[in-house]
PDB file of C-alpha atoms and ligand atoms in Angstrom:
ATOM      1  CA  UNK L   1      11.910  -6.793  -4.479  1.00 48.00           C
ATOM      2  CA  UNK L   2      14.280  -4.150  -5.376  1.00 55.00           C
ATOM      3  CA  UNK L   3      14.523  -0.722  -3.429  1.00 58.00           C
ATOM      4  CA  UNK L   4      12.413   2.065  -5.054  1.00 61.00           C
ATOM      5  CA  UNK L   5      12.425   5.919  -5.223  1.00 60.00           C
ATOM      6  CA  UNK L   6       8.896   7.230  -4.736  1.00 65.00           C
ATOM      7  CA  UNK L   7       8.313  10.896  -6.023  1.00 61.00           C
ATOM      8  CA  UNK L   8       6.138  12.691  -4.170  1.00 57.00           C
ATOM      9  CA  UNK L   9       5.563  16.290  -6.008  1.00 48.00           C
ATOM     10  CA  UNK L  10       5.612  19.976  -4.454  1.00 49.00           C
ATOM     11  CA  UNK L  11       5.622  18.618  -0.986  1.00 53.00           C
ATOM     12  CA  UNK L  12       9.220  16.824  -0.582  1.00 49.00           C
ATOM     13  CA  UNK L  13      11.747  15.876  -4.021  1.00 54.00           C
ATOM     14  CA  UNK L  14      11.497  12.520  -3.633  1.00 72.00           C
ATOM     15  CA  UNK L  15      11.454  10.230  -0.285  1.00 88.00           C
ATOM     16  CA  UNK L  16      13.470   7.154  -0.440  1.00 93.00           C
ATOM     17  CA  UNK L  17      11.652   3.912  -0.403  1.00 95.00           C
ATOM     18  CA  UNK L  18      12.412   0.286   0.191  1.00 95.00           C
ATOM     19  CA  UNK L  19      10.404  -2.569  -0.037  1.00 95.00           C
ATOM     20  CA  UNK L  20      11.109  -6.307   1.451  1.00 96.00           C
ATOM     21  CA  UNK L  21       8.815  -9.488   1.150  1.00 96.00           C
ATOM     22  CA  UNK L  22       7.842  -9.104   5.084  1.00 97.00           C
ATOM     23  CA  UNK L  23       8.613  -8.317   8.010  1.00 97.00           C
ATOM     24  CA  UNK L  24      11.866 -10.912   9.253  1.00 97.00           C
ATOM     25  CA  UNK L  25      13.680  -9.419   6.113  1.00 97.00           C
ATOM     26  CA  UNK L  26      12.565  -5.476   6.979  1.00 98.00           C
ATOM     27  CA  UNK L  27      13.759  -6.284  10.571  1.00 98.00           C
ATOM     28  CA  UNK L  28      17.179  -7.275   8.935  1.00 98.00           C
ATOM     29  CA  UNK L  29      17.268  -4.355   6.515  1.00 97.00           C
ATOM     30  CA  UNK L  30      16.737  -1.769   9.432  1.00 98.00           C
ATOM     31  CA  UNK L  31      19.096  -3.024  11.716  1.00 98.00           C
ATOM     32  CA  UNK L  32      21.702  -2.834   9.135  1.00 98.00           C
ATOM     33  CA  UNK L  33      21.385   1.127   8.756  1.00 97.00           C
ATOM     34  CA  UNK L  34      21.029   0.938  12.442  1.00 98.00           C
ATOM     35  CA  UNK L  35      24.202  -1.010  12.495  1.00 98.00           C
ATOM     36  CA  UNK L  36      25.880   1.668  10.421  1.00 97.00           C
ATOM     37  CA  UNK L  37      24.286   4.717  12.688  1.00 97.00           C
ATOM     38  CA  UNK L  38      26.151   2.979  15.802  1.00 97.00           C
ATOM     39  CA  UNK L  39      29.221   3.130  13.775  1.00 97.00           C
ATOM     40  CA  UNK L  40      28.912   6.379  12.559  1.00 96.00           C
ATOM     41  CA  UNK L  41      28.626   7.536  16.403  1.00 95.00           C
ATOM     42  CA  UNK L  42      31.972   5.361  16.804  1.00 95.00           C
ATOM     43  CA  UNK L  43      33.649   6.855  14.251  1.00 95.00           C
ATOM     44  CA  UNK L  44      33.153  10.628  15.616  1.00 93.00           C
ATOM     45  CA  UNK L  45      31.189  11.012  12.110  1.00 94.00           C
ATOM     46  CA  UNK L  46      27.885  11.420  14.383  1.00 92.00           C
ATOM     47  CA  UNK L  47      27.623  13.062  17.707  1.00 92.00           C
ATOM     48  CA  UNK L  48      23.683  13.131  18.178  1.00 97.00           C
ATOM     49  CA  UNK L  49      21.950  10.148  19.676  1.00 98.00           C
ATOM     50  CA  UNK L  50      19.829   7.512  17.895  1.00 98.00           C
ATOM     51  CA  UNK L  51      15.979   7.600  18.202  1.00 98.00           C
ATOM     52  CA  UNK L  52      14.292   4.709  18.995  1.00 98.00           C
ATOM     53  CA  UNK L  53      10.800   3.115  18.648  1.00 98.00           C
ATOM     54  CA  UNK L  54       8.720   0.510  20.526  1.00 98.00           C
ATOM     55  CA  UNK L  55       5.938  -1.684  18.846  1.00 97.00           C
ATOM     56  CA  UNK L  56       5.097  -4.910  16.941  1.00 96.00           C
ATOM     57  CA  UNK L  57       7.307  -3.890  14.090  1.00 98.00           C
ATOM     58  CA  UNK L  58      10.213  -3.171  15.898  1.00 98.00           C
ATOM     59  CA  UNK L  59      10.016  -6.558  17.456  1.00 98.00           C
ATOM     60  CA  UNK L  60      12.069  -8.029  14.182  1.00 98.00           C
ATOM     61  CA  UNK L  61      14.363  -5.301  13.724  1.00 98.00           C
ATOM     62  CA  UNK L  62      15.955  -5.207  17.706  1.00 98.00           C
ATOM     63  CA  UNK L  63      15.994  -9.312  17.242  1.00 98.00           C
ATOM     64  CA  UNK L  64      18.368  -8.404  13.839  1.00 98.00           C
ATOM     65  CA  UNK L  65      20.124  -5.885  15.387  1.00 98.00           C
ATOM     66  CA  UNK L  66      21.494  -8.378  18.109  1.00 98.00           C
ATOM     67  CA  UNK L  67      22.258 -10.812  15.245  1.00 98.00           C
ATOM     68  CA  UNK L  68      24.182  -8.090  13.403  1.00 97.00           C
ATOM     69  CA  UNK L  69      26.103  -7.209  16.954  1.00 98.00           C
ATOM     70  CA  UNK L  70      27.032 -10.476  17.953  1.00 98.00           C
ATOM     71  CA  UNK L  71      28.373 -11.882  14.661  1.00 98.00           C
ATOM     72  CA  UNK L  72      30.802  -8.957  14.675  1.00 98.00           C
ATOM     73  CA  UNK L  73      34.263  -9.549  16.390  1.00 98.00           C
ATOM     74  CA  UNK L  74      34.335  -8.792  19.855  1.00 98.00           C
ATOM     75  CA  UNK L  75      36.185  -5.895  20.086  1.00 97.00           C
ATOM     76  CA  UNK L  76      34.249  -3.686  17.192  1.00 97.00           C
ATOM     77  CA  UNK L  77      31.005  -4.816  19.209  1.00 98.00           C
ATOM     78  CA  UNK L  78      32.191  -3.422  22.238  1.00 97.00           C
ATOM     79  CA  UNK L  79      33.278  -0.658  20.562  1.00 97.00           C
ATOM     80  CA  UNK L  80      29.895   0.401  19.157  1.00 98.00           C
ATOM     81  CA  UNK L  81      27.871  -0.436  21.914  1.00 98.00           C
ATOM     82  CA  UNK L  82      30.179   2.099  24.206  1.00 97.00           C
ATOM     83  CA  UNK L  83      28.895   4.563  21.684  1.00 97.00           C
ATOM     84  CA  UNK L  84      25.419   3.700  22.309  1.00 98.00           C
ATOM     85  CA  UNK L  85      23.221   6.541  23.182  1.00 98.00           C
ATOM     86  CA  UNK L  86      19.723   6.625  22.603  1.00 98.00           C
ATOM     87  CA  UNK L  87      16.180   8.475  23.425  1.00 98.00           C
ATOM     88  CA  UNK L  88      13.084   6.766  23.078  1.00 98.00           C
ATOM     89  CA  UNK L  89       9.856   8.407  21.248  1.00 98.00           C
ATOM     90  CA  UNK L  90       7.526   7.808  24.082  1.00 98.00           C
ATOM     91  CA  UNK L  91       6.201   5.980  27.253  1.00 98.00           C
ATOM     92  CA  UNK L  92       2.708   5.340  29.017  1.00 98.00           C
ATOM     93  CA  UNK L  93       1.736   8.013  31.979  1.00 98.00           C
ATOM     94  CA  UNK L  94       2.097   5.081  34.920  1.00 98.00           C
ATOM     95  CA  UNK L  95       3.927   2.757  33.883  1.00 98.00           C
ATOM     96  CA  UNK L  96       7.380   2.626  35.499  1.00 97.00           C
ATOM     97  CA  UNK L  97      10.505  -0.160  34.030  1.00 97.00           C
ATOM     98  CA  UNK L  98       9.543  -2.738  36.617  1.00 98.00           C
ATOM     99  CA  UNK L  99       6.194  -3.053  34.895  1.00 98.00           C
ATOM    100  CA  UNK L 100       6.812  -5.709  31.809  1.00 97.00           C
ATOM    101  CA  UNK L 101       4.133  -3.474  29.976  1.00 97.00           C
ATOM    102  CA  UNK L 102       6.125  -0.314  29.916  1.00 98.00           C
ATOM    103  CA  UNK L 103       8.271   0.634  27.155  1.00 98.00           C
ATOM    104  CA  UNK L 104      11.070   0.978  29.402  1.00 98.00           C
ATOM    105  CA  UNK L 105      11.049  -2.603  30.135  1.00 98.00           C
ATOM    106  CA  UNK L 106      10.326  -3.816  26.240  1.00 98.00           C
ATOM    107  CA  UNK L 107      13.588  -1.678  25.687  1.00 98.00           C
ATOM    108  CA  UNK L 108      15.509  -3.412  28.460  1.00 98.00           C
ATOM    109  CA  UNK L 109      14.411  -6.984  27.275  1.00 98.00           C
ATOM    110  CA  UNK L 110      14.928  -6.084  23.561  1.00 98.00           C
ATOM    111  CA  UNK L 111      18.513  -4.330  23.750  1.00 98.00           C
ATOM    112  CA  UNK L 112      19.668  -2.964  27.288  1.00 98.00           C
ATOM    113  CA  UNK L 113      19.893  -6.395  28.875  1.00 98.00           C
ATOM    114  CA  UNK L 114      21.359  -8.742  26.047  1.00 98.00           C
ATOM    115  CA  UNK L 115      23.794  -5.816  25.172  1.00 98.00           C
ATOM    116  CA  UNK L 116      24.662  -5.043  28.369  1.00 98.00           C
ATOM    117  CA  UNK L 117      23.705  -1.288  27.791  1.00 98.00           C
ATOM    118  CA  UNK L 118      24.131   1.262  31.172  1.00 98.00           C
ATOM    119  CA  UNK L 119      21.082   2.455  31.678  1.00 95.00           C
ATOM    120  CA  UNK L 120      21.763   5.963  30.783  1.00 97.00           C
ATOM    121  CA  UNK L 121      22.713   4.708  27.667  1.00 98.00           C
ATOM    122  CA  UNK L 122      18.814   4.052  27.205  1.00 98.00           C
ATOM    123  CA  UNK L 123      17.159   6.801  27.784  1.00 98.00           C
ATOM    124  CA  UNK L 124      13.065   7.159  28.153  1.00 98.00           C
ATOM    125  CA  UNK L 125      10.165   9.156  29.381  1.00 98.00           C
ATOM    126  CA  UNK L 126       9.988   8.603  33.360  1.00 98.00           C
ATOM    127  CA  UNK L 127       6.569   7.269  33.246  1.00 98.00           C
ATOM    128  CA  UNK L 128       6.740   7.354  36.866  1.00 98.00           C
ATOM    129  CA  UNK L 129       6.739  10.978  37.281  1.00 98.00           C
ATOM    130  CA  UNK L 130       4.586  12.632  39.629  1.00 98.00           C
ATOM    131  CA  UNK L 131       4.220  15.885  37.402  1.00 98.00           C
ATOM    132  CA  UNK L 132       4.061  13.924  33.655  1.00 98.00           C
ATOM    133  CA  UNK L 133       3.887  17.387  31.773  1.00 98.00           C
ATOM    134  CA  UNK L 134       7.015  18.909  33.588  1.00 98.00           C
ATOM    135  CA  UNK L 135       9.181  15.424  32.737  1.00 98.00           C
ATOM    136  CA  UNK L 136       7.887  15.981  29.066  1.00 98.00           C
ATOM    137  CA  UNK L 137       9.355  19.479  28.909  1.00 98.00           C
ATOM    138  CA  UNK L 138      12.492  18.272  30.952  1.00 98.00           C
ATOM    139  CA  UNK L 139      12.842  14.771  27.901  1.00 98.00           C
ATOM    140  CA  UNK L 140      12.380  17.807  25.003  1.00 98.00           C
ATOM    141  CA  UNK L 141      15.207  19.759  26.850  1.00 98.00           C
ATOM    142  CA  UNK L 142      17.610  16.970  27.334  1.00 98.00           C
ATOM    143  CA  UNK L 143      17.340  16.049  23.452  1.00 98.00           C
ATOM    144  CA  UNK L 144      17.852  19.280  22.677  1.00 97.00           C
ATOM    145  CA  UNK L 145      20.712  19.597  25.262  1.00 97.00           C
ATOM    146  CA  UNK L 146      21.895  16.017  23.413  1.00 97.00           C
ATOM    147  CA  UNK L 147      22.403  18.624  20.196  1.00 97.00           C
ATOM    148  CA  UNK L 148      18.406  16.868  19.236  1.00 97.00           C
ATOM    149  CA  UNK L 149      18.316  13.502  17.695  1.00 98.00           C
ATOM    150  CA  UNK L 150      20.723  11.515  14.968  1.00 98.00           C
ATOM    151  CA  UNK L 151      18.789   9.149  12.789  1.00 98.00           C
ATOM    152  CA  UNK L 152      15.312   8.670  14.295  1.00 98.00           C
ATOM    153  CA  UNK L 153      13.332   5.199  13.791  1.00 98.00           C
ATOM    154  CA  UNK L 154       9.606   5.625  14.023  1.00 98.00           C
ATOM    155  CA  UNK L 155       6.551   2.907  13.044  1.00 98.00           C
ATOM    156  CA  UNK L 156       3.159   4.104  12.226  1.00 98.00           C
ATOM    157  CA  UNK L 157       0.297   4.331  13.887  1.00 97.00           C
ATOM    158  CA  UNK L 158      -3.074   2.449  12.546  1.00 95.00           C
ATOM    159  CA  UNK L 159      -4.817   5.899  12.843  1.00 97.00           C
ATOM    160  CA  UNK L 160      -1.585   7.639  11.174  1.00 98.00           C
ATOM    161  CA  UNK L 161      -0.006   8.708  14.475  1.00 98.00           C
ATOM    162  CA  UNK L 162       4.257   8.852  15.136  1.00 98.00           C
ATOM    163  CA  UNK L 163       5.452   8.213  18.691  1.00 98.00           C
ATOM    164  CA  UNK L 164       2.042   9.377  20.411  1.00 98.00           C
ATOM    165  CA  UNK L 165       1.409  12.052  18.197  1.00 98.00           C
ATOM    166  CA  UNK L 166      -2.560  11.082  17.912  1.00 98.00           C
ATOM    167  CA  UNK L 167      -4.670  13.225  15.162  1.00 98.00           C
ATOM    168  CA  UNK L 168      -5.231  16.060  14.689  1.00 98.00           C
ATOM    169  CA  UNK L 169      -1.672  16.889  15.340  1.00 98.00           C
ATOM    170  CA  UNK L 170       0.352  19.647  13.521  1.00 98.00           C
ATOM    171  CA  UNK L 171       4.092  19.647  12.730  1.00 98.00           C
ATOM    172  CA  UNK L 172       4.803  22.140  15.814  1.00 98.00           C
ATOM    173  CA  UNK L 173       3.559  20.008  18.611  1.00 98.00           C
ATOM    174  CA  UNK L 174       6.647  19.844  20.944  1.00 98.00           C
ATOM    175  CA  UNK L 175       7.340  16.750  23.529  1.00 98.00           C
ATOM    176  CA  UNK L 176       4.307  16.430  25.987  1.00 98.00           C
ATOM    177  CA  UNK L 177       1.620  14.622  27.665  1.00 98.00           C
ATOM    178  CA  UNK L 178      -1.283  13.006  25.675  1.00 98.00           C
ATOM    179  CA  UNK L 179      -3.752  11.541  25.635  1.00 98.00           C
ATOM    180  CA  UNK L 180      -4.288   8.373  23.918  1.00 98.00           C
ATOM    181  CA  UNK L 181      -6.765   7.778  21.001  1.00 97.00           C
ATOM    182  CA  UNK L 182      -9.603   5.110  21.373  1.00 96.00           C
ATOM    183  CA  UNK L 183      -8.147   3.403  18.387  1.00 95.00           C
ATOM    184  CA  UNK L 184      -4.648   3.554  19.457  1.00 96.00           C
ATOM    185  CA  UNK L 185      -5.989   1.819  23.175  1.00 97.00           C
ATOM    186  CA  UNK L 186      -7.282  -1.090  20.628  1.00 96.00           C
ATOM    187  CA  UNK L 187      -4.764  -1.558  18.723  1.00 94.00           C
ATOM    188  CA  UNK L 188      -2.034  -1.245  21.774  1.00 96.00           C
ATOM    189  CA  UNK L 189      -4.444  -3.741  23.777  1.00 97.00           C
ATOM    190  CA  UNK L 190      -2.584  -7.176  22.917  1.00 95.00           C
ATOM    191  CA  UNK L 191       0.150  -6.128  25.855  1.00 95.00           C
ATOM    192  CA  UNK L 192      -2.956  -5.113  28.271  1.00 97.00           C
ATOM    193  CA  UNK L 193      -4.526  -8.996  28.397  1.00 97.00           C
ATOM    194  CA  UNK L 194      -6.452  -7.851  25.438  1.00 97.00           C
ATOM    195  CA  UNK L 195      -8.299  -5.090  27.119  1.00 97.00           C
ATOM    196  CA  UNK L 196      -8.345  -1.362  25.600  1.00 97.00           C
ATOM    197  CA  UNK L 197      -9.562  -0.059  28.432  1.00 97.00           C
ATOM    198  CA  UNK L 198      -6.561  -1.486  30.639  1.00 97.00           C
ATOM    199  CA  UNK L 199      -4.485   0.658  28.121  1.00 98.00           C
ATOM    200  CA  UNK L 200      -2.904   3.865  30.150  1.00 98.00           C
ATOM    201  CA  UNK L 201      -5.068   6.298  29.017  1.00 98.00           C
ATOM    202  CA  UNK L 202      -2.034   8.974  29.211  1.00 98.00           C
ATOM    203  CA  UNK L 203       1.352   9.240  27.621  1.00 98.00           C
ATOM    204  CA  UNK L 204       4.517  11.121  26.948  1.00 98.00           C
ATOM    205  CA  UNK L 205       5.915  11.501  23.759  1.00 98.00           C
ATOM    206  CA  UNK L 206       8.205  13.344  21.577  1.00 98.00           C
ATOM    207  CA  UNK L 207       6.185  15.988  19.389  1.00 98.00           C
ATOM    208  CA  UNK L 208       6.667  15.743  16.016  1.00 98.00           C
ATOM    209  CA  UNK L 209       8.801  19.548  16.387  1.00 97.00           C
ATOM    210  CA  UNK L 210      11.549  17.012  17.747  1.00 97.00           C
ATOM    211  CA  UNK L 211      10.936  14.209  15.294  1.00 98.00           C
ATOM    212  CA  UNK L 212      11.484  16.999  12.039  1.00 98.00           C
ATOM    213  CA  UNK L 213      14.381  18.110  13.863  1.00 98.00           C
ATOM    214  CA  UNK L 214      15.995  14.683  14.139  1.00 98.00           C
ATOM    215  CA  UNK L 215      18.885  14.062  11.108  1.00 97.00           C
ATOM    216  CA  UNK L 216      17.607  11.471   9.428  1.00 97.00           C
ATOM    217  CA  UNK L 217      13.949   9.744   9.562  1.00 98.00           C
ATOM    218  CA  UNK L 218      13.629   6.204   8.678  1.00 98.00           C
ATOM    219  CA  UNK L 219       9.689   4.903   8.674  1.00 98.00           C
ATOM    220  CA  UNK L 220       9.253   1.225   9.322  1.00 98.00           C
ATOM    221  CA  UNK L 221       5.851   0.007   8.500  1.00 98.00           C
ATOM    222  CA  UNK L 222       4.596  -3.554   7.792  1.00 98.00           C
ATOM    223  CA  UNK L 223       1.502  -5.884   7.527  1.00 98.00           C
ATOM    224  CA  UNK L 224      -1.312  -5.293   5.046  1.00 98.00           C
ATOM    225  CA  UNK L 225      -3.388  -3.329   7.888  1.00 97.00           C
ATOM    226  CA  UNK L 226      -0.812  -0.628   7.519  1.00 98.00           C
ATOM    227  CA  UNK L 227      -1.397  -0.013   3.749  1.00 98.00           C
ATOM    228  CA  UNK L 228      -4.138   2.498   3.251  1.00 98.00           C
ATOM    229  CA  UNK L 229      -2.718   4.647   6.297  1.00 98.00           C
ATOM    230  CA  UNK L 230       0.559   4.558   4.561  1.00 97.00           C
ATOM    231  CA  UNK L 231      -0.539   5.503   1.187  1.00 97.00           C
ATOM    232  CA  UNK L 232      -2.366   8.489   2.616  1.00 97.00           C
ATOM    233  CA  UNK L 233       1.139   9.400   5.015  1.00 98.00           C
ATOM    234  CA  UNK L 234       3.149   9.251   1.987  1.00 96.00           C
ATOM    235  CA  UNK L 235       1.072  10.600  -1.214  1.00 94.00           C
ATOM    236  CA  UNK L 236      -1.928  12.959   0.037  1.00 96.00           C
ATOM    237  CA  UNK L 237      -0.782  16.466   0.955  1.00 96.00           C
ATOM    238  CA  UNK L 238       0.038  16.718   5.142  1.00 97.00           C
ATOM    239  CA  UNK L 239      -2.886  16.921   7.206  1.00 98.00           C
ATOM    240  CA  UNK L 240      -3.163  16.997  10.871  1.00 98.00           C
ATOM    241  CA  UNK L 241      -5.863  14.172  10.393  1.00 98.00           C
ATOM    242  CA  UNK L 242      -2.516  11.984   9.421  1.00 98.00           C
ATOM    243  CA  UNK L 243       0.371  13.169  12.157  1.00 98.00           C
ATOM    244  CA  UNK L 244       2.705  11.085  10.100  1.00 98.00           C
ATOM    245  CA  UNK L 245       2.373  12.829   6.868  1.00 98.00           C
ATOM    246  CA  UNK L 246       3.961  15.569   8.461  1.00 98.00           C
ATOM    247  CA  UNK L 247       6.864  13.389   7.934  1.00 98.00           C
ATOM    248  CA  UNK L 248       7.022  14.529   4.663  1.00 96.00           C
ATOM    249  CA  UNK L 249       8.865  18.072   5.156  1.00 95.00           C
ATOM    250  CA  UNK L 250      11.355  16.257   6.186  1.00 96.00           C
ATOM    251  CA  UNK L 251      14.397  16.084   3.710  1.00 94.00           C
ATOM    252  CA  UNK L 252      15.618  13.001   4.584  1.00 95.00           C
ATOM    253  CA  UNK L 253      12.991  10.506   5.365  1.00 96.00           C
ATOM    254  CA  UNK L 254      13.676   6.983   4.745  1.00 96.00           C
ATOM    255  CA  UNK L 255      10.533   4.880   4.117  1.00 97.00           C
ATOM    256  CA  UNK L 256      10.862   0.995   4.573  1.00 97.00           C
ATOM    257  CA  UNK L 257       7.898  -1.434   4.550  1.00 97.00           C
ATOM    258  CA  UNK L 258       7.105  -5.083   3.628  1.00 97.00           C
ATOM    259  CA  UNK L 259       5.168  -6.067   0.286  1.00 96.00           C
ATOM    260  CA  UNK L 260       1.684  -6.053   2.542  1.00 97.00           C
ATOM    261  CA  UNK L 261       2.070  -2.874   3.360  1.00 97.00           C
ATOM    262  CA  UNK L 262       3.981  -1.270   0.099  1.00 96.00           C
ATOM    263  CA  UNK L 263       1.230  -2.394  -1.485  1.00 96.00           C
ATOM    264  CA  UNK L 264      -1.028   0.678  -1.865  1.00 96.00           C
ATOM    265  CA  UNK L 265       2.220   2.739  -2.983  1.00 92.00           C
ATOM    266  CA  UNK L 266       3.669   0.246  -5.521  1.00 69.00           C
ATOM    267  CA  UNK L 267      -0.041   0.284  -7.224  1.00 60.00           C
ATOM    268  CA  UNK L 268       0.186   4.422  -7.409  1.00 51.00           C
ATOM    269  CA  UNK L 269       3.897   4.848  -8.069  1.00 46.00           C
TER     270      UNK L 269
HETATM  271  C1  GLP X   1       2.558   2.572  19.147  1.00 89.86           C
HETATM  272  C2  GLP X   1       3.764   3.481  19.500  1.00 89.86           C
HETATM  273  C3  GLP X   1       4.447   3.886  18.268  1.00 89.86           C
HETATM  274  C4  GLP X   1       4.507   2.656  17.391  1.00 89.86           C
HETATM  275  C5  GLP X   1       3.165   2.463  16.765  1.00 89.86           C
HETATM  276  C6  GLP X   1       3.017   1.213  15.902  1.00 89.86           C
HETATM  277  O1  GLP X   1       1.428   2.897  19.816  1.00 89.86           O
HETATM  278  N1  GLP X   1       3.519   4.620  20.304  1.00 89.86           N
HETATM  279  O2  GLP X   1       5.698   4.428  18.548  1.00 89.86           O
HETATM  280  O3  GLP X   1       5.454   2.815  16.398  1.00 89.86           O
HETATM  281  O4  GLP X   1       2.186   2.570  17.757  1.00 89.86           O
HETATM  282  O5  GLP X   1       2.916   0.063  16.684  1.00 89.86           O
HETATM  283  P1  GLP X   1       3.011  -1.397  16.088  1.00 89.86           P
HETATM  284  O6  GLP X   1       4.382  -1.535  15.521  1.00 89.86           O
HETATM  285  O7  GLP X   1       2.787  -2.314  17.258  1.00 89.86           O
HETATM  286  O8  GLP X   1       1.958  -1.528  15.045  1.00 89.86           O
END
């Protein structure tokens, strides 16, 4: 399916919009401009750092990205990957990198261990804090210090939230602790032995202040579930009832998604 250009009306010109069959060929698609943000940084062309995002979704796009890395020759890889800085959107209140159910350790397994990435290449919420609110403000300040973020990937939220961003949320919110939404505890559960209630019940996460700030926004969304929360993100005005719709001020957001969950979009556009 070819890429499209969705027009949205007063709220942004036009937010671009690509559509694969599912999810393996989205995972590809993403790590390619992910690819070409790690050589932008290499090049000098980019000095902020990348934003990353944890979740199902991402699952295919870190297993591409590897692909992509290792069938390059081995100098260039090394040559990106000592380029690699990143910040992570969020992490659970509790949860420190030993635990396999923090983020911190989904990012290790995913990219910092088969790259062979320094940990302070890596960078994420300490969900180990013992003060949670003041290492929120001190994450916020080191993006900022970072000159804020480069090209920031973010999925979406069954109830419409980016990061941890739960509704209502308006565009200020800065980075902080929150707490997690009932739906977002289900829907997280899989990682938890199936349990909501074994879901931390706290995070930290980038506000969506540091998200519009970030460069370049690319939305990764897939799976039919995804479709009616993604038609109202994209093409109802922003509403703190949908955090990510917020996503719209932004003048460059990238939206890709897989057929299932274009599918609401494709029928309006
Ligand atoms: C999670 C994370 C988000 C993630 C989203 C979608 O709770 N905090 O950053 O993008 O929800 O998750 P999934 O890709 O598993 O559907």
């Amino acid at each position: 399916m070819p890429s499209t250009s969705l027009e949205l009306g007063p709220t942004a010109a036009s937010i671009r919009l690509a559509v694969e069959p599912g999810p393996e060929a989205l995972g590809r698609r993403v790590a390619a401009l992910l690819l070409g943000a790690l050589r932008d940084r290499a090049r000098g062309l980019c000095q902020r750092p990348l934003g990353l995002a944890t979740g199902r979704t991402m699952d295919p796009v870190y297993a591409a990205l590897r692909d992509h890395l290792a069938a390059l020759p081995a100098a260039e890889r090394s040559e990106l990957l000592a380029h690699w800085h990143s910040f992570n959107l969020d992490e659970y209140v509790g949860l420190g990198p030993a635990d396999p159910r923090s983020f911190a350790a989904t990012m290790a397994a995913a990219v910092g261990e088969p790259l062979g990435l320094a940990p302070a290449q890596l960078c994420l919420p300490d969900g180990l804090a013992a003060d949670p609110e003041a290492e929120a403000q001190r994450y916020g300040a080191a993006i900022a210090a970072a000159g804020g973020l480069g090209l920031q990937l973010l999925g979406l939220g069954s109830n419409g939230h980016v990061g941890f961003n739960e509704p209502p949320c308006g565009p200020e919110a800065p980075c902080r602790c929150v707490e997690l939404a009932p739906a977002t505890r289900r829907q997280n559960a899989a990682g938890f032995g199936g349990d909501p209630a074994a879901v931390p019940r706290w995070a930290i996460s980038l506000g969506l202040a540091e998200i519009l700030q970030a460069e370049e926004l690319l939305l990764v969304v897939s799976g039919g579930a995804k479709a009616e929360i993604l038609r109202r993100t994209l093409l109802e005005p922003p509403t703190a009832d949908v955090p990510a719709s917020w996503l719209q001020r932004h003048p460059r957001l990238r939206v890709m998604a897989d057929a299932e969950a274009a599918a609401e979009l494709s029928r309006r556009s």
